[in-house]
């Protein structure tokens, strides 16, 4: 099953199981079924609870927050995650604060879906990874789609938190197969953490890479080339929930060299938050500071050969691991 099909099935399951659930977004109705066909079939099966909206990210996010505030479940789709910036006020000053600013905790079952990331040639305003701009906001949780996490379980976890969640969906994943890895590696789950490592892996690989779901295939490609060309073994950790991060879940899988890879540009990122949390707990164990890998601080071009020079790729991670081990 492809990742987009798994996500579509999760949304069908959510609306079937929860009669208070609504889905809102631009062009999500059949027969179009959304820009990436993730909402295909929903409006036909659940008429009245799948709502096509005007082109206003602020409005559709505000309506979703209002639905959640009155006890419903709301899932809002931002057609391209870049435009979640237009809904920042609704997320920052309304939805996230509504959980706690009325004198008692008020559960808010709300998910804002954000197709994100580059690698598709969509150009400067349709290819960004804006996760870092939402890290640290009280009352707002951040998740990222992964080929190693069943989306039905991820949606259940998000809604169980009872607070607004932003769900980042790297667009390059939509056509990829669930749970597909090179035969050299195996995948095992530990709650919301996926662990990808060599079969019969040693307890302490040469390097541990921490990356969100959209980076996983690039990290795995780098892990393979490092193993085949340099005999360097790596373990990949892919958390479903980015923030607040359950750092204690990571600790048993870490060695003395750690690298965090993300597609955001450097500066106040999720990766730097991870590094801070790990330094606080592992400073005496780490051979050197956690190494961070980002995209270049440039506007993302449309042309594929230029886009690949800006975004984090396999070669960037490969080089960073070698440099981290060289010290």
PDB file of C-alpha atoms in Angstrom, residues 4 8 81 96 120 137 155 204 219 285 321 324:
ATOM      1  CA  UNK A   4      -1.251   8.263   0.313  1.00  0.00           C
ATOM      2  CA  UNK A   8      -6.809   8.071   2.761  1.00  0.00           C
ATOM      3  CA  UNK A  81       1.872  23.567   3.729  1.00  0.00           C
ATOM      4  CA  UNK A  96      -3.621  26.453  20.842  1.00  0.00           C
ATOM      5  CA  UNK A 120       8.615  17.818  -6.691  1.00  0.00           C
ATOM      6  CA  UNK A 137       4.042  26.773  21.012  1.00  0.00           C
ATOM      7  CA  UNK A 155      -4.515  10.135  13.925  1.00  0.00           C
ATOM      8  CA  UNK A 204      26.053   0.397  19.329  1.00  0.00           C
ATOM      9  CA  UNK A 219      18.803   8.846   5.399  1.00  0.00           C
ATOM     10  CA  UNK A 285      28.346   9.927  26.748  1.00  0.00           C
ATOM     11  CA  UNK A 321      28.116  11.181   9.032  1.00  0.00           C
ATOM     12  CA  UNK A 324      30.986  13.425  12.517  1.00  0.00           C
TER      13      UNK A 324
END
